[in-house]
Short mmCIF file of C-alpha atoms in Angstrom, two decimals:
data_model
loop_
_atom_site.label_atom_id
_atom_site.label_comp_id
_atom_site.label_asym_id
_atom_site.label_seq_id
_atom_site.Cartn_x
_atom_site.Cartn_y
_atom_site.Cartn_z
CA MET A 241 0.50 -19.66 -20.90
CA LYS A 242 1.32 -21.99 -23.78
CA LYS A 243 1.87 -25.84 -23.35
CA PHE A 244 3.72 -28.21 -25.07
CA GLY A 245 2.65 -31.78 -24.77
CA ALA A 246 5.48 -34.47 -24.20
CA LEU A 247 5.35 -38.30 -24.19
CA PHE A 248 5.21 -39.29 -20.41
CA GLY A 249 4.22 -35.73 -19.13
CA CYS A 250 1.12 -33.85 -18.33
CA THR A 251 2.25 -30.01 -17.84
CA ALA A 252 0.68 -26.77 -17.73
CA LEU A 253 2.02 -23.29 -17.48
CA LEU A 254 1.39 -21.37 -14.57
CA SER A 255 3.66 -19.21 -12.57
CA VAL A 256 3.43 -16.97 -9.51
CA SER A 257 3.94 -13.49 -9.54
CA VAL A 258 2.13 -11.18 -7.01
CA SER A 259 0.56 -7.86 -7.70
CA THR A 260 -0.84 -5.49 -4.90
CA TYR A 261 -4.26 -4.70 -5.91
CA ALA A 262 -6.55 -4.79 -3.20
CA ALA A 263 -6.82 -8.53 -2.97
CA PRO A 264 -3.80 -10.47 -3.37
CA ALA A 265 -2.92 -11.22 -6.99
CA TYR A 266 0.10 -12.16 -9.12
CA VAL A 267 0.84 -12.48 -12.82
CA ASP A 268 1.33 -15.28 -15.16
CA PHE A 269 3.71 -15.55 -18.14
CA VAL A 270 4.23 -18.98 -19.47
CA GLU A 271 6.22 -20.60 -22.18
CA PRO A 272 6.25 -24.28 -23.42
CA ARG A 273 6.40 -26.84 -21.01
CA ALA A 274 5.36 -30.51 -20.77
CA ARG A 275 2.67 -31.95 -18.63
CA GLY A 276 3.32 -35.29 -16.97
CA ASN A 277 0.73 -37.65 -17.78
CA ASP A 278 2.42 -41.16 -18.10
CA SER A 279 0.70 -42.16 -21.44
CA VAL A 280 -0.28 -39.38 -23.65
CA VAL A 281 1.45 -37.42 -26.23
CA TYR A 282 0.62 -33.57 -26.13
CA ASN A 283 0.33 -31.05 -28.69
CA PRO A 284 1.10 -27.06 -28.59
CA ASP A 285 -1.97 -25.28 -27.57
CA PRO A 286 -1.94 -21.53 -26.85
CA MET A 287 -3.99 -20.98 -23.70
CA SER A 288 -5.81 -17.78 -24.46
CA ALA A 289 -9.25 -17.24 -26.14
CA GLY A 290 -8.59 -16.46 -29.68
CA ALA A 291 -4.98 -16.54 -29.35
CA SER A 292 -3.20 -16.85 -33.24
CA GLY A 293 0.37 -17.19 -32.28
CA LEU A 294 3.29 -15.16 -30.70
CA THR A 295 2.08 -11.78 -30.01
CA THR A 296 5.07 -8.98 -29.29
CA PHE A 297 4.14 -5.78 -27.32
CA ASN A 298 6.58 -3.26 -28.29
CA VAL A 299 5.71 -0.33 -26.50
CA SER A 300 8.04 -0.14 -23.60
CA ASN A 301 6.63 -0.82 -20.08
CA MET A 302 7.67 2.82 -18.96
CA ASP A 303 5.39 4.28 -21.49
CA VAL A 304 1.95 2.39 -20.09
CA PRO A 305 0.38 3.03 -16.74
CA GLY A 306 -0.05 0.07 -14.73
CA THR A 307 2.25 -2.84 -13.39
CA PHE A 308 3.89 -5.31 -15.59
CA GLY A 309 5.33 -8.84 -14.84
CA VAL A 310 6.66 -12.04 -16.10
CA ASP A 311 6.08 -15.83 -15.38
CA MET A 312 7.82 -18.72 -16.51
CA SER A 313 8.02 -22.67 -16.60
CA VAL A 314 9.73 -24.98 -14.41
CA GLY A 315 12.47 -25.56 -17.18
CA ILE A 316 13.09 -21.98 -17.76
CA SER A 317 13.11 -21.02 -14.05
CA LYS A 318 15.74 -23.22 -13.41
CA THR A 319 17.91 -21.55 -15.81
CA ILE A 320 17.48 -18.13 -14.71
CA THR A 321 20.59 -16.70 -12.68
CA GLU A 322 19.93 -13.54 -10.04
CA ALA A 323 21.78 -11.47 -12.56
CA LYS A 324 18.93 -12.36 -15.13
CA TRP A 325 16.36 -11.68 -12.79
CA SER A 326 18.00 -8.30 -11.89
CA CYS A 327 18.08 -7.49 -15.84
CA MET A 328 14.52 -8.07 -16.33
CA HIS A 329 13.46 -6.14 -13.45
CA THR A 330 15.52 -3.10 -14.16
CA THR A 331 15.66 -3.28 -18.09
CA GLY A 332 11.96 -4.65 -18.53
CA ASN A 333 10.58 -2.90 -15.53
CA TYR A 334 8.96 -5.87 -14.43
CA GLN A 335 7.73 -5.52 -10.83
CA PHE A 336 6.17 -9.07 -10.31
CA ALA A 337 6.84 -12.57 -11.28
CA ILE A 338 5.09 -15.72 -10.96
CA VAL A 339 6.98 -18.89 -11.04
CA GLU A 340 5.66 -22.46 -11.94
CA GLY A 341 5.84 -24.57 -8.93
CA TRP A 342 4.02 -27.79 -9.93
CA GLN A 343 4.29 -29.24 -13.62
CA GLY A 344 1.42 -31.73 -13.70
CA GLY A 345 2.42 -35.37 -13.50
CA TYR A 346 6.15 -34.16 -13.49
CA GLY A 347 5.30 -32.93 -9.96
CA GLN A 348 7.24 -30.51 -7.78
CA ASN A 349 9.74 -27.78 -9.21
CA THR A 350 12.73 -28.62 -7.32
CA GLY A 351 14.28 -25.27 -8.22
CA LEU A 352 11.47 -23.19 -6.79
CA ALA A 353 12.98 -22.12 -3.58
CA SER A 354 16.05 -20.70 -5.42
CA ALA A 355 14.17 -19.08 -8.29
CA VAL A 356 11.87 -17.26 -6.02
CA LYS A 357 14.66 -15.91 -3.73
CA ASP A 358 16.58 -14.77 -6.54
CA ALA A 359 13.36 -12.85 -7.85
CA TRP A 360 13.10 -11.30 -4.34
CA ASN A 361 16.96 -10.31 -4.31
CA ALA A 362 16.92 -8.81 -7.85
CA GLY A 363 14.22 -6.26 -6.48
CA PHE A 364 10.72 -7.71 -7.69
CA LYS A 365 7.97 -6.28 -5.40
CA ASP A 366 5.91 -9.30 -5.60
CA VAL A 367 6.40 -12.99 -6.42
CA ASP A 368 4.01 -15.79 -6.63
CA VAL A 369 3.65 -19.40 -7.61
CA TYR A 370 1.45 -21.08 -10.27
CA ALA A 371 0.54 -24.66 -10.04
CA PHE A 372 -0.75 -27.04 -12.92
CA MET A 373 -2.49 -30.20 -11.51
CA CYS A 374 -4.69 -32.38 -13.24
CA PRO A 375 -6.89 -35.66 -12.52
CA ASN A 376 -5.17 -37.51 -15.34
CA CYS A 377 -1.73 -36.69 -14.40
CA HIS A 378 -2.03 -38.54 -11.31
CA ASN A 379 -2.67 -35.24 -9.11
CA SER A 380 -4.96 -34.68 -6.21
CA ALA A 381 -5.41 -32.58 -3.17
CA ALA A 382 -2.46 -34.36 -1.97
CA SER A 383 -0.50 -32.80 -4.48
CA ALA A 384 -1.50 -29.53 -3.14
CA THR A 385 -0.42 -30.34 0.25
CA GLN A 386 3.11 -31.51 -1.26
CA LEU A 387 3.68 -28.13 -2.88
CA VAL A 388 2.87 -26.38 0.12
CA ASN A 389 4.91 -28.18 2.67
CA TYR A 390 7.61 -27.68 0.32
CA LEU A 391 7.11 -23.86 0.38
CA LYS A 392 7.05 -23.80 4.17
CA SER A 393 10.00 -26.42 4.94
CA ASN A 394 11.90 -24.16 2.37
CA ASN A 395 10.93 -20.88 3.99
CA VAL A 396 10.01 -19.74 0.64
CA ARG A 397 8.27 -16.10 0.84
CA PHE A 398 5.72 -16.13 -1.83
CA GLY A 399 2.12 -14.26 -1.90
CA MET A 400 -0.31 -16.66 -3.43
CA ILE A 401 -0.71 -19.64 -5.48
CA TRP A 402 -2.54 -19.61 -8.73
CA LEU A 403 -4.34 -22.59 -10.04
CA ASP A 404 -3.81 -22.89 -13.55
CA VAL A 405 -6.86 -24.21 -15.56
CA GLU A 406 -6.36 -24.78 -19.06
CA GLN A 407 -6.47 -27.52 -21.82
CA CYS A 408 -3.85 -30.27 -22.20
CA SER A 409 -4.41 -33.39 -24.21
CA GLY A 410 -5.07 -36.28 -22.09
CA CYS A 411 -4.78 -34.50 -18.73
CA TRP A 412 -8.34 -33.93 -17.97
CA SER A 413 -11.47 -36.02 -17.60
CA THR A 414 -14.29 -36.01 -20.40
CA ASN A 415 -16.46 -35.16 -17.53
CA LEU A 416 -16.43 -31.60 -17.24
CA ALA A 417 -18.49 -31.48 -13.96
CA ALA A 418 -15.78 -33.87 -12.36
CA ASN A 419 -13.13 -31.49 -13.74
CA CYS A 420 -14.86 -28.43 -11.67
CA GLU A 421 -14.97 -30.61 -8.57
CA PHE A 422 -11.34 -31.52 -8.92
CA VAL A 423 -10.36 -27.94 -9.06
CA LYS A 424 -12.47 -26.80 -6.23
CA SER A 425 -10.74 -29.71 -4.37
CA LEU A 426 -7.38 -28.29 -5.03
CA ALA A 427 -8.55 -24.82 -4.16
CA SER A 428 -10.27 -26.04 -0.57
CA GLU A 429 -6.88 -27.76 0.14
CA TYR A 430 -4.85 -24.73 -0.38
CA LEU A 431 -7.21 -22.72 2.06
CA ARG A 432 -7.28 -25.08 4.55
CA LEU A 433 -3.70 -24.91 4.67
CA GLY A 434 -3.90 -21.15 4.92
CA VAL A 435 -2.46 -20.16 1.46
CA LYS A 436 -4.24 -17.33 -0.60
CA ILE A 437 -5.02 -18.53 -4.18
CA GLY A 438 -5.88 -17.28 -7.50
CA VAL A 439 -7.23 -18.71 -10.76
CA TYR A 440 -5.47 -18.43 -13.97
CA SER A 441 -7.55 -19.28 -17.02
CA SER A 442 -9.24 -17.85 -20.23
CA GLU A 443 -12.79 -17.29 -21.95
CA GLY A 444 -11.97 -20.32 -24.26
CA GLU A 445 -9.82 -22.54 -21.72
CA TRP A 446 -12.29 -22.54 -18.78
CA PRO A 447 -15.65 -23.87 -20.41
CA GLN A 448 -13.33 -26.45 -22.20
CA THR A 449 -11.78 -27.80 -19.33
CA VAL A 450 -14.28 -27.43 -16.37
CA GLY A 451 -17.51 -26.25 -18.12
CA ALA A 452 -19.24 -22.90 -18.78
CA SER A 453 -21.48 -23.72 -15.30
CA CYS A 454 -18.53 -24.18 -13.29
CA THR A 455 -18.60 -21.38 -10.78
CA GLY A 456 -17.87 -20.88 -7.08
CA LEU A 457 -14.28 -19.67 -7.40
CA ASN A 458 -15.08 -16.48 -8.30
CA ALA A 459 -14.26 -14.87 -4.82
CA HIS A 460 -10.49 -15.32 -5.46
CA PRO A 461 -8.48 -13.26 -7.99
CA LEU A 462 -8.69 -14.16 -11.59
CA TRP A 463 -5.59 -13.91 -13.82
CA TYR A 464 -7.12 -14.26 -17.48
CA ALA A 465 -5.01 -14.60 -20.77
CA HIS A 466 -5.88 -12.95 -24.09
CA TYR A 467 -2.94 -12.55 -26.07
CA ASP A 468 -3.90 -9.23 -28.21
CA GLY A 469 -0.75 -7.62 -26.92
CA VAL A 470 -3.03 -4.78 -25.30
CA PRO A 471 -2.18 -4.21 -21.34
CA SER A 472 -5.69 -3.32 -20.57
CA PHE A 473 -8.90 -4.88 -19.46
CA SER A 474 -11.12 -3.32 -22.20
CA ASP A 475 -11.41 -6.47 -24.11
CA GLY A 476 -13.95 -7.84 -21.52
CA LEU A 477 -12.92 -11.55 -22.11
CA TYR A 478 -12.84 -12.23 -18.11
CA ARG A 479 -16.68 -12.79 -18.04
CA PHE A 480 -16.59 -16.60 -17.19
CA GLY A 481 -16.84 -18.69 -14.07
CA GLY A 482 -18.72 -15.93 -12.21
CA TRP A 483 -15.81 -13.36 -12.57
CA THR A 484 -17.08 -9.95 -13.34
CA LYS A 485 -13.70 -8.12 -12.76
CA PRO A 486 -10.02 -9.44 -13.50
CA ALA A 487 -6.97 -8.94 -11.12
CA ILE A 488 -4.10 -9.52 -13.85
CA LYS A 489 -4.22 -10.09 -17.68
CA GLN A 490 -1.63 -12.26 -19.25
CA PHE A 491 -1.38 -10.06 -22.58
CA ALA A 492 1.58 -11.60 -24.69
CA ASP A 493 3.34 -14.80 -24.87
CA SER A 494 6.73 -13.10 -25.59
CA ALA A 495 8.65 -10.27 -24.85
CA GLY A 496 11.65 -7.99 -26.38
CA ASN A 497 12.71 -6.74 -23.07
CA SER A 498 13.31 -9.78 -21.09
CA CYS A 499 16.97 -10.22 -21.30
CA GLY A 500 16.91 -13.22 -23.45
CA ILE A 501 14.55 -15.26 -21.10
CA SER A 502 11.48 -16.71 -22.53
CA VAL A 503 8.41 -15.38 -20.69
CA ASP A 504 4.87 -14.37 -20.82
CA ARG A 505 3.93 -11.02 -19.91
CA SER A 506 1.11 -9.85 -17.69
CA TRP A 507 -0.12 -6.54 -16.39
CA TYR A 508 -2.45 -5.13 -13.94
CA PRO A 509 -3.99 -1.28 -13.72
#
């Protein structure tokens, strides 16, 4: 996921997309988005350890074993027609999608129910939601409750919610331990409400955001980012936060087979 900061907004990129491995999981592909903190200007910041710009993976998804998926921001999700969803599914061979449901200080994606429905109708096998929430964006466990209530009241069919843990200028406390507890409080609230969860982050973003010593969430699936263009876990860059095995890898922040839609690309074996 890549993030763009904007005045008056704290936002992050995490979408939901489900994959059917032993535990519930989804993939996330993200693109520029704004965060919703009322007083900070944000700068572009790729969310993967060692990311150095756009990576395009040119091999067809059909040529590589495994399952491929996409993720998108609030803004992009509102522009995708069911026909475009179908195009991505058939042309790009994408099987799962993760749609951003909460955008920092900007809050709820009001088009989430429609986007998720269109993805299912287009033939995607799994659809998840991802949520970027941050303490300096006026978010709290109550925000998690609001998101879940929206999903339930709109009868949104989804697999799980991915907690997006990544840097955003001005979005987080300088106290990493406090940030760690904030993320855990969100996780606890989702679980209390009966929602399956996973975590999206990277080897570089995790220690910067919640601290290298932040553990306790590794019982849940990990969706990690490393934009090396390689749909494989062989890089080993998922050993943080207590995780020893990932569920999904976000391996590229662009795609040539996404029917003109700006997405991130993810994969699981």
